[in-house]
């Protein structure tokens, strides 16, 4: 299989997105009632990085099929 740079770039962006997803989790889950600025920012990070897990699954399938 020949090297494809877009796969490596997508894996790096996916890894960063998973880190951001896990970092925003505790603040996102601590919902006391009315949304605060920190909760809204965590919600944006959390919802904006949800694409990373399906992308990892698709990349795994792509690389396994060769």
XYZ file of C-alpha atoms in Angstrom:
66
model
C 0.000 0.000 0.000
C 1.452 3.344 -0.956
C 1.600 6.128 1.629
C -1.266 8.580 1.563
C -0.573 11.824 3.453
C -4.242 12.725 3.876
C -4.708 9.697 6.129
C -1.951 10.853 8.462
C -3.344 14.389 8.576
C -6.823 13.084 9.310
C -5.487 10.884 12.106
C -3.666 13.841 13.692
C -6.790 16.036 13.515
C -8.864 13.158 14.863
C -6.487 12.621 17.788
C -6.624 16.324 18.662
C -10.411 16.261 18.426
C -10.629 13.248 20.759
C -8.396 15.035 23.276
C -10.627 18.122 23.108
C -13.720 15.923 23.455
C -12.389 14.276 26.606
C -11.153 17.563 28.043
C -14.564 19.205 27.642
C -16.430 16.260 29.164
C -16.302 17.073 32.895
C -17.395 20.684 32.381
C -20.080 19.640 29.916
C -21.535 17.043 32.309
C -21.583 19.437 35.284
C -24.863 21.079 34.333
C -26.211 22.837 37.438
C -29.361 24.260 35.856
C -28.733 27.466 33.956
C -26.009 27.440 31.305
C -22.899 29.398 32.159
C -20.242 30.664 29.782
C -17.922 27.758 30.630
C -20.684 25.234 30.019
C -21.589 26.796 26.667
C -17.932 26.734 25.591
C -17.619 23.107 26.697
C -20.815 22.288 24.819
C -19.401 23.844 21.644
C -16.143 21.912 21.985
C -18.018 18.710 22.796
C -20.416 18.952 19.874
C -17.755 20.212 17.476
C -15.461 17.243 18.047
C -17.962 14.384 17.887
C -16.917 13.654 14.291
C -13.607 12.114 15.404
C -14.891 8.725 16.572
C -16.749 7.821 13.341
C -13.775 9.043 11.318
C -11.498 6.670 13.226
C -13.849 3.789 12.482
C -13.987 4.679 8.793
C -10.205 5.036 8.601
C -9.760 1.658 10.247
C -12.010 0.055 7.663
C -10.258 1.853 4.828
C -6.841 0.752 6.017
C -7.955 -2.820 6.637
C -9.436 -3.168 3.155
C -6.216 -1.939 1.589
